[in-house]
Amino acid sequence: MGFITTKVKADGRFFMASIDQGVDGKDFRDPHPPLDNSKFYWGHLLEGSAVHQSPWVEYGARESAVFKGDELEELPGEFRLVIVP
């Protein structure tokens, strides 16, 4: 299973896109970069932030969400997630 690490353009929250749902929202494929502006992506929206410009992302909550590719911005590099109670 692949992921594309992104952030939501509207509010800067991290979004881990894990399913490419295609242009009609009915497909279920592994996502592959680059993002396609016309496709929908399902994944986890994280309430958190990067730790001091490092690859570590602390988050306290996550929720399922779907975004269209043009609502997201890819984040280069690898990130590691840390759950903060």
GROMACS .gro file of C-alpha atoms in nm:
model
   85
    1MET     CA    1   0.000   0.000   0.000
    2GLY     CA    2   0.137   0.337  -0.096
    3PHE     CA    3   0.088   0.684   0.047
    4ILE     CA    4   0.131   1.034  -0.080
    5THR     CA    5   0.212   1.282   0.195
    6THR     CA    6   0.030   1.609   0.129
    7LYS     CA    7  -0.111   1.912   0.298
    8VAL     CA    8  -0.451   2.067   0.244
    9LYS     CA    9  -0.409   2.398   0.061
   10ALA     CA   10  -0.702   2.560   0.245
   11ASP     CA   11  -0.572   2.515   0.601
   12GLY     CA   12  -0.225   2.352   0.590
   13ARG     CA   13  -0.324   2.030   0.770
   14PHE     CA   14  -0.138   1.711   0.684
   15PHE     CA   15  -0.324   1.457   0.471
   16MET     CA   16  -0.195   1.107   0.405
   17ALA     CA   17  -0.354   1.004   0.073
   18SER     CA   18  -0.376   0.626   0.071
   19ILE     CA   19  -0.638   0.547  -0.195
   20ASP     CA   20  -0.669   0.692  -0.546
   21GLN     CA   21  -1.043   0.696  -0.616
   22GLY     CA   22  -1.009   0.816  -0.975
   23VAL     CA   23  -1.199   1.099  -1.142
   24ASP     CA   24  -1.543   0.965  -1.053
   25GLY     CA   25  -1.461   0.862  -0.694
   26LYS     CA   26  -1.539   0.496  -0.761
   27ASP     CA   27  -1.192   0.344  -0.810
   28PHE     CA   28  -0.976   0.199  -0.534
   29ARG     CA   29  -0.609   0.203  -0.634
   30ASP     CA   30  -0.279   0.274  -0.465
   31PRO     CA   31  -0.190   0.641  -0.517
   32HIS     CA   32   0.123   0.732  -0.709
   33PRO     CA   33   0.284   1.073  -0.733
   34PRO     CA   34   0.237   1.319  -0.880
   35LEU     CA   35  -0.112   1.412  -0.766
   36ASP     CA   36  -0.367   1.437  -1.043
   37ASN     CA   37  -0.584   1.750  -1.002
   38SER     CA   38  -0.889   1.573  -1.146
   39LYS     CA   39  -0.877   1.264  -0.917
   40PHE     CA   40  -1.019   1.211  -0.570
   41TYR     CA   41  -0.799   1.081  -0.289
   42TRP     CA   42  -0.913   0.909   0.031
   43GLY     CA   43  -0.692   0.905   0.337
   44HIS     CA   44  -0.633   1.038   0.687
   45LEU     CA   45  -0.646   1.403   0.780
   46LEU     CA   46  -0.413   1.469   1.073
   47GLU     CA   47  -0.456   1.729   1.344
   48GLY     CA   48  -0.092   1.809   1.409
   49SER     CA   49   0.222   1.974   1.284
   50ALA     CA   50   0.580   1.913   1.181
   51VAL     CA   51   0.830   1.923   1.465
   52HIS     CA   52   1.084   2.198   1.408
   53GLN     CA   53   1.114   2.145   1.032
   54SER     CA   54   1.207   1.779   1.084
   55PRO     CA   55   1.057   1.471   0.916
   56TRP     CA   56   0.861   1.402   1.239
   57VAL     CA   57   0.493   1.491   1.247
   58GLU     CA   58   0.317   1.498   1.583
   59TYR     CA   59  -0.058   1.452   1.573
   60GLY     CA   60  -0.328   1.402   1.830
   61ALA     CA   61  -0.623   1.307   1.613
   62ARG     CA   62  -0.697   1.174   1.268
   63GLU     CA   63  -1.010   1.144   1.064
   64SER     CA   64  -1.101   0.990   0.732
   65ALA     CA   65  -1.140   1.240   0.450
   66VAL     CA   66  -1.161   1.270   0.073
   67PHE     CA   67  -1.004   1.552  -0.126
   68LYS     CA   68  -0.973   1.631  -0.493
   69GLY     CA   69  -0.613   1.653  -0.614
   70ASP     CA   70  -0.634   2.027  -0.680
   71GLU     CA   71  -0.712   2.083  -0.308
   72LEU     CA   72  -0.383   1.922  -0.203
   73GLU     CA   73  -0.014   2.005  -0.223
   74GLU     CA   74   0.246   1.728  -0.225
   75LEU     CA   75   0.514   1.740   0.042
   76PRO     CA   76   0.852   1.614  -0.072
   77GLY     CA   77   1.050   1.374   0.142
   78GLU     CA   78   0.963   1.108   0.395
   79PHE     CA   79   0.770   1.180   0.713
   80ARG     CA   80   0.735   0.984   1.035
   81LEU     CA   81   0.420   1.009   1.239
   82VAL     CA   82   0.417   1.035   1.618
   83ILE     CA   83   0.090   1.009   1.812
   84VAL     CA   84   0.069   1.261   2.093
   85PRO     CA   85  -0.192   1.184   2.360
   0.00000   0.00000   0.00000
